[in-house]
Amino acid sequence: MTVLEAIQKSADFLGKKNVGSPRLHAELLLAHQLKLPRMKLYLNFDRVLTPAETDGLRELVKRRAAREPLQHITGATSFCGHEIAVNRHALVPRPETEQLAELGWKFLLTFNLQPSTALDFGTGTGCIAIAIAAKCPAAQITALDISADALALAQANALQNQVAERIEFLLGDGFAALKTGRQFDLIISNPPYIASAEIATLEPEVKDFDPRAALDGGPDGLDFYRRLAAAAGPFLKPDGKIMVEFGDGQAAAVKSIFEAEKWIVEAVQADYSQRDRILVAHH
Ligand SMILES: C[S@@+](CC[C@H](N)C(=O)[O-])C[C@H]1O[C@@H](n2cnc3c(N)ncnc32)[C@H](O)[C@@H]1O
């Protein structure tokens, strides 16, 4: 079987299994199997696969057809230009969250090279903490998560991206994990925000592979915004900002939760598809 035939056959199979963008995924899986950048496949369409390569590809395609996320199969994703390892213990970083991380580092860069601090509440793979640490050389980040397995992954990712020495990894349930009196310039969070009952209706890639603790935002999906709005104040410096990502359609509710706790909402920002997804507030 040639590279081109392998792509076509795999894409057909993935399409029948309702995998979105089957041709792209077939190409990415084959590129992973052959350890080639995807674009290199195009220069090798006539290359004949060895039996071991064919077997390897078949296994990868089977996993994807069972709706395992591509990133779990390849073991990594890209976030703000950083390679981030992923596994079942943490949410696969989403492209929208890159915008949140960017807002965070742009704010900390206004400190110029003065030391600054940030709390990444619910760090998962560590993607936000790592992106901010990499962009802001004078920043110290605290990466907090309730999952020890997620924190271990975040720590490995930070080491791999050479920012581990400026990230403190903290295991615990929300602000209870922090000493009273600690204050940050920035509190940033992409918390779980799916309503509990809605989780079962999500795509298999999400409901079966992202950890429940990374998805479940309580009965209406808004529990973490209530917790953040009620408890973050004392942990934020007087000129600090809190930035949170939320789900499509939650903007008005999240804004009123923060306003009810006397936060001044300074911006609600849309993602690239013009849907409001991020709230920025201060004391
Ligand atoms: C939606 S995921 C976000 C992960 C990562 N920050 C990202 O944007 O890809 C939410 C994270 O919050 C963590 N989490 C859930 N409940 C928590 C709690 N009570 N305290 C701290 N972290 C919590 C989950 O384990 C998960 O890693």
mmCIF file of N, CA and C in Angstrom, residues 188-259:
data_model
loop_
_atom_site.group_PDB
_atom_site.id
_atom_site.type_symbol
_atom_site.label_atom_id
_atom_site.label_comp_id
_atom_site.label_asym_id
_atom_site.label_seq_id
_atom_site.Cartn_x
_atom_site.Cartn_y
_atom_site.Cartn_z
ATOM 1 N N ILE A 188 -5.925 33.627 36.850
ATOM 2 C CA ILE A 188 -6.396 33.254 35.512
ATOM 3 C C ILE A 188 -6.946 31.846 35.600
ATOM 4 N N SER A 189 -8.066 31.601 34.919
ATOM 5 C CA SER A 189 -8.661 30.268 35.046
ATOM 6 C C SER A 189 -9.525 29.906 33.848
ATOM 7 N N ASN A 190 -9.359 28.684 33.426
ATOM 8 C CA ASN A 190 -10.313 28.052 32.513
ATOM 9 C C ASN A 190 -10.923 26.909 33.323
ATOM 10 N N PRO A 191 -11.947 27.238 34.118
ATOM 11 C CA PRO A 191 -12.470 26.214 35.041
ATOM 12 C C PRO A 191 -13.419 25.256 34.321
ATOM 13 N N PRO A 192 -13.807 24.166 34.989
ATOM 14 C CA PRO A 192 -14.840 23.302 34.403
ATOM 15 C C PRO A 192 -16.127 24.110 34.264
ATOM 16 N N TYR A 193 -16.784 24.044 33.102
ATOM 17 C CA TYR A 193 -17.995 24.872 32.948
ATOM 18 C C TYR A 193 -19.147 24.190 32.210
ATOM 19 N N ILE A 194 -19.095 22.873 32.132
ATOM 20 C CA ILE A 194 -20.221 22.166 31.492
ATOM 21 C C ILE A 194 -21.235 21.794 32.581
ATOM 22 N N ALA A 195 -22.513 22.015 32.291
ATOM 23 C CA ALA A 195 -23.550 21.593 33.237
ATOM 24 C C ALA A 195 -23.498 20.063 33.352
ATOM 25 N N SER A 196 -23.585 19.551 34.580
ATOM 26 C CA SER A 196 -23.376 18.107 34.824
ATOM 27 C C SER A 196 -24.185 17.231 33.851
ATOM 28 N N ALA A 197 -25.467 17.567 33.686
ATOM 29 C CA ALA A 197 -26.330 16.697 32.872
ATOM 30 C C ALA A 197 -25.981 16.765 31.391
ATOM 31 N N GLU A 198 -25.282 17.823 30.995
ATOM 32 C CA GLU A 198 -24.963 18.009 29.576
ATOM 33 C C GLU A 198 -23.771 17.147 29.137
ATOM 34 N N ILE A 199 -22.979 16.715 30.115
ATOM 35 C CA ILE A 199 -21.726 16.016 29.770
ATOM 36 C C ILE A 199 -22.011 14.778 28.911
ATOM 37 N N ALA A 200 -23.084 14.069 29.264
ATOM 38 C CA ALA A 200 -23.419 12.825 28.535
ATOM 39 C C ALA A 200 -23.767 13.098 27.079
ATOM 40 N N THR A 201 -24.104 14.342 26.730
ATOM 41 C CA THR A 201 -24.519 14.657 25.352
ATOM 42 C C THR A 201 -23.338 15.114 24.485
ATOM 43 N N LEU A 202 -22.161 15.229 25.093
ATOM 44 C CA LEU A 202 -21.009 15.752 24.332
ATOM 45 C C LEU A 202 -20.423 14.671 23.423
ATOM 46 N N GLU A 203 -19.569 15.086 22.501
ATOM 47 C CA GLU A 203 -18.895 14.145 21.601
ATOM 48 C C GLU A 203 -18.096 13.131 22.428
ATOM 49 N N PRO A 204 -17.969 11.891 21.919
ATOM 50 C CA PRO A 204 -17.216 10.870 22.665
ATOM 51 C C PRO A 204 -15.799 11.325 23.006
ATOM 52 N N GLU A 205 -15.154 12.057 22.115
ATOM 53 C CA GLU A 205 -13.777 12.513 22.372
ATOM 54 C C GLU A 205 -13.702 13.292 23.689
ATOM 55 N N VAL A 206 -14.777 14.016 23.999
ATOM 56 C CA VAL A 206 -14.788 14.837 25.210
ATOM 57 C C VAL A 206 -15.325 14.022 26.385
ATOM 58 N N LYS A 207 -16.548 13.496 26.244
ATOM 59 C CA LYS A 207 -17.185 12.861 27.415
ATOM 60 C C LYS A 207 -16.462 11.593 27.865
ATOM 61 N N ASP A 208 -15.828 10.885 26.928
ATOM 62 C CA ASP A 208 -15.176 9.627 27.303
ATOM 63 C C ASP A 208 -13.683 9.773 27.585
ATOM 64 N N PHE A 209 -13.081 10.902 27.233
ATOM 65 C CA PHE A 209 -11.621 10.991 27.360
ATOM 66 C C PHE A 209 -11.124 12.185 28.174
ATOM 67 N N ASP A 210 -11.849 13.309 28.168
ATOM 68 C CA ASP A 210 -11.449 14.392 29.068
ATOM 69 C C ASP A 210 -11.905 13.997 30.473
ATOM 70 N N PRO A 211 -11.093 14.281 31.510
ATOM 71 C CA PRO A 211 -11.521 13.867 32.857
ATOM 72 C C PRO A 211 -12.772 14.626 33.294
ATOM 73 N N ARG A 212 -13.630 13.942 34.006
ATOM 74 C CA ARG A 212 -14.882 14.566 34.444
ATOM 75 C C ARG A 212 -14.607 15.820 35.284
ATOM 76 N N ALA A 213 -13.558 15.750 36.124
ATOM 77 C CA ALA A 213 -13.242 16.903 36.989
ATOM 78 C C ALA A 213 -12.821 18.121 36.178
ATOM 79 N N ALA A 214 -12.495 17.922 34.905
ATOM 80 C CA ALA A 214 -12.110 19.067 34.074
ATOM 81 C C ALA A 214 -13.315 19.656 33.348
ATOM 82 N N LEU A 215 -14.434 18.935 33.388
ATOM 83 C CA LEU A 215 -15.613 19.358 32.616
ATOM 84 C C LEU A 215 -16.740 19.863 33.502
ATOM 85 N N ASP A 216 -16.944 19.181 34.640
ATOM 86 C CA ASP A 216 -18.186 19.324 35.396
ATOM 87 C C ASP A 216 -18.249 20.621 36.203
ATOM 88 N N GLY A 217 -19.093 21.516 35.747
ATOM 89 C CA GLY A 217 -19.255 22.811 36.420
ATOM 90 C C GLY A 217 -20.476 22.854 37.314
ATOM 91 N N GLY A 218 -21.003 21.677 37.703
ATOM 92 C CA GLY A 218 -22.175 21.658 38.593
ATOM 93 C C GLY A 218 -23.469 21.718 37.802
ATOM 94 N N PRO A 219 -24.612 21.767 38.528
ATOM 95 C CA PRO A 219 -25.919 21.638 37.877
ATOM 96 C C PRO A 219 -26.130 22.592 36.689
ATOM 97 N N ASP A 220 -25.698 23.859 36.815
ATOM 98 C CA ASP A 220 -25.892 24.787 35.688
ATOM 99 C C ASP A 220 -24.563 25.156 35.015
ATOM 100 N N GLY A 221 -23.499 24.500 35.403
ATOM 101 C CA GLY A 221 -22.189 24.747 34.788
ATOM 102 C C GLY A 221 -21.447 25.940 35.363
ATOM 103 N N LEU A 222 -22.087 26.651 36.316
ATOM 104 C CA LEU A 222 -21.528 27.940 36.749
ATOM 105 C C LEU A 222 -20.910 27.915 38.150
ATOM 106 N N ASP A 223 -20.823 26.731 38.739
ATOM 107 C CA ASP A 223 -20.342 26.646 40.131
ATOM 108 C C ASP A 223 -18.985 27.311 40.336
ATOM 109 N N PHE A 224 -18.055 27.085 39.389
ATOM 110 C CA PHE A 224 -16.701 27.621 39.593
ATOM 111 C C PHE A 224 -16.656 29.144 39.496
ATOM 112 N N TYR A 225 -17.567 29.735 38.704
ATOM 113 C CA TYR A 225 -17.583 31.206 38.642
ATOM 114 C C TYR A 225 -18.080 31.765 39.972
ATOM 115 N N ARG A 226 -19.056 31.065 40.570
ATOM 116 C CA ARG A 226 -19.542 31.512 41.889
ATOM 117 C C ARG A 226 -18.404 31.424 42.902
ATOM 118 N N ARG A 227 -17.659 30.308 42.853
ATOM 119 C CA ARG A 227 -16.551 30.131 43.809
ATOM 120 C C ARG A 227 -15.479 31.179 43.573
ATOM 121 N N LEU A 228 -15.123 31.387 42.304
ATOM 122 C CA LEU A 228 -14.055 32.353 42.001
ATOM 123 C C LEU A 228 -14.498 33.760 42.394
ATOM 124 N N ALA A 229 -15.711 34.130 42.012
ATOM 125 C CA ALA A 229 -16.174 35.493 42.295
ATOM 126 C C ALA A 229 -16.256 35.730 43.800
ATOM 127 N N ALA A 230 -16.659 34.705 44.552
ATOM 128 C CA ALA A 230 -16.834 34.880 45.998
ATOM 129 C C ALA A 230 -15.505 34.850 46.741
ATOM 130 N N ALA A 231 -14.542 34.055 46.253
ATOM 131 C CA ALA A 231 -13.357 33.785 47.086
ATOM 132 C C ALA A 231 -12.056 34.365 46.565
ATOM 133 N N ALA A 232 -12.023 34.819 45.286
ATOM 134 C CA ALA A 232 -10.726 35.235 44.711
ATOM 135 C C ALA A 232 -10.245 36.575 45.260
ATOM 136 N N GLY A 233 -11.181 37.449 45.668
ATOM 137 C CA GLY A 233 -10.839 38.828 46.047
ATOM 138 C C GLY A 233 -9.615 38.956 46.938
ATOM 139 N N PRO A 234 -9.596 38.297 48.109
ATOM 140 C CA PRO A 234 -8.464 38.470 49.033
ATOM 141 C C PRO A 234 -7.135 37.974 48.470
ATOM 142 N N PHE A 235 -7.178 37.140 47.415
ATOM 143 C CA PHE A 235 -5.942 36.584 46.840
ATOM 144 C C PHE A 235 -5.409 37.420 45.673
ATOM 145 N N LEU A 236 -6.095 38.523 45.403
ATOM 146 C CA LEU A 236 -5.680 39.374 44.286
ATOM 147 C C LEU A 236 -5.128 40.688 44.827
ATOM 148 N N LYS A 237 -3.992 41.127 44.280
ATOM 149 C CA LYS A 237 -3.436 42.419 44.709
ATOM 150 C C LYS A 237 -4.396 43.542 44.323
ATOM 151 N N PRO A 238 -4.272 44.709 44.961
ATOM 152 C CA PRO A 238 -5.228 45.790 44.694
ATOM 153 C C PRO A 238 -5.342 46.152 43.212
ATOM 154 N N ASP A 239 -4.226 46.132 42.457
ATOM 155 C CA ASP A 239 -4.309 46.472 41.028
ATOM 156 C C ASP A 239 -4.365 45.234 40.135
ATOM 157 N N GLY A 240 -4.642 44.102 40.743
ATOM 158 C CA GLY A 240 -4.624 42.847 39.982
ATOM 159 C C GLY A 240 -5.874 42.652 39.144
ATOM 160 N N LYS A 241 -5.796 41.652 38.302
ATOM 161 C CA LYS A 241 -6.957 41.335 37.460
ATOM 162 C C LYS A 241 -7.257 39.847 37.559
ATOM 163 N N ILE A 242 -8.544 39.539 37.384
ATOM 164 C CA ILE A 242 -8.943 38.143 37.258
ATOM 165 C C ILE A 242 -9.451 37.937 35.831
ATOM 166 N N MET A 243 -9.030 36.855 35.215
ATOM 167 C CA MET A 243 -9.443 36.548 33.839
ATOM 168 C C MET A 243 -9.958 35.119 33.813
ATOM 169 N N VAL A 244 -11.181 34.940 33.329
ATOM 170 C CA VAL A 244 -11.742 33.584 33.283
ATOM 171 C C VAL A 244 -12.318 33.288 31.905
ATOM 172 N N GLU A 245 -12.121 32.056 31.483
ATOM 173 C CA GLU A 245 -12.797 31.572 30.274
ATOM 174 C C GLU A 245 -14.122 30.952 30.705
ATOM 175 N N PHE A 246 -15.119 31.035 29.826
ATOM 176 C CA PHE A 246 -16.410 30.379 30.112
ATOM 177 C C PHE A 246 -16.955 29.816 28.814
ATOM 178 N N GLY A 247 -18.058 29.070 28.918
ATOM 179 C CA GLY A 247 -18.617 28.406 27.746
ATOM 180 C C GLY A 247 -19.476 29.345 26.910
ATOM 181 N N ASP A 248 -19.676 28.941 25.674
ATOM 182 C CA ASP A 248 -20.526 29.681 24.752
ATOM 183 C C ASP A 248 -21.920 29.816 25.369
ATOM 184 N N GLY A 249 -22.421 31.047 25.455
ATOM 185 C CA GLY A 249 -23.765 31.261 25.997
ATOM 186 C C GLY A 249 -23.776 31.583 27.487
ATOM 187 N N GLN A 250 -22.616 31.553 28.131
ATOM 188 C CA GLN A 250 -22.593 31.801 29.586
ATOM 189 C C GLN A 250 -22.214 33.244 29.948
ATOM 190 N N ALA A 251 -21.941 34.092 28.936
ATOM 191 C CA ALA A 251 -21.387 35.427 29.220
ATOM 192 C C ALA A 251 -22.238 36.225 30.208
ATOM 193 N N ALA A 252 -23.534 36.321 29.946
ATOM 194 C CA ALA A 252 -24.385 37.181 30.780
ATOM 195 C C ALA A 252 -24.413 36.660 32.217
ATOM 196 N N ALA A 253 -24.537 35.336 32.357
ATOM 197 C CA ALA A 253 -24.613 34.751 33.703
ATOM 198 C C ALA A 253 -23.297 34.955 34.451
ATOM 199 N N VAL A 254 -22.176 34.736 33.769
ATOM 200 C CA VAL A 254 -20.869 34.870 34.445
ATOM 201 C C VAL A 254 -20.658 36.339 34.846
ATOM 202 N N LYS A 255 -21.036 37.242 33.947
ATOM 203 C CA LYS A 255 -20.874 38.673 34.248
ATOM 204 C C LYS A 255 -21.714 39.037 35.487
ATOM 205 N N SER A 256 -22.944 38.557 35.545
ATOM 206 C CA SER A 256 -23.750 38.961 36.702
ATOM 207 C C SER A 256 -23.270 38.294 37.989
ATOM 208 N N ILE A 257 -22.699 37.096 37.886
ATOM 209 C CA ILE A 257 -22.127 36.464 39.094
ATOM 210 C C ILE A 257 -20.990 37.337 39.640
ATOM 211 N N PHE A 258 -20.123 37.813 38.759
ATOM 212 C CA PHE A 258 -18.998 38.641 39.220
ATOM 213 C C PHE A 258 -19.492 39.996 39.725
ATOM 214 N N GLU A 259 -20.449 40.592 39.019
ATOM 215 C CA GLU A 259 -20.942 41.895 39.461
ATOM 216 C C GLU A 259 -21.655 41.796 40.810
#
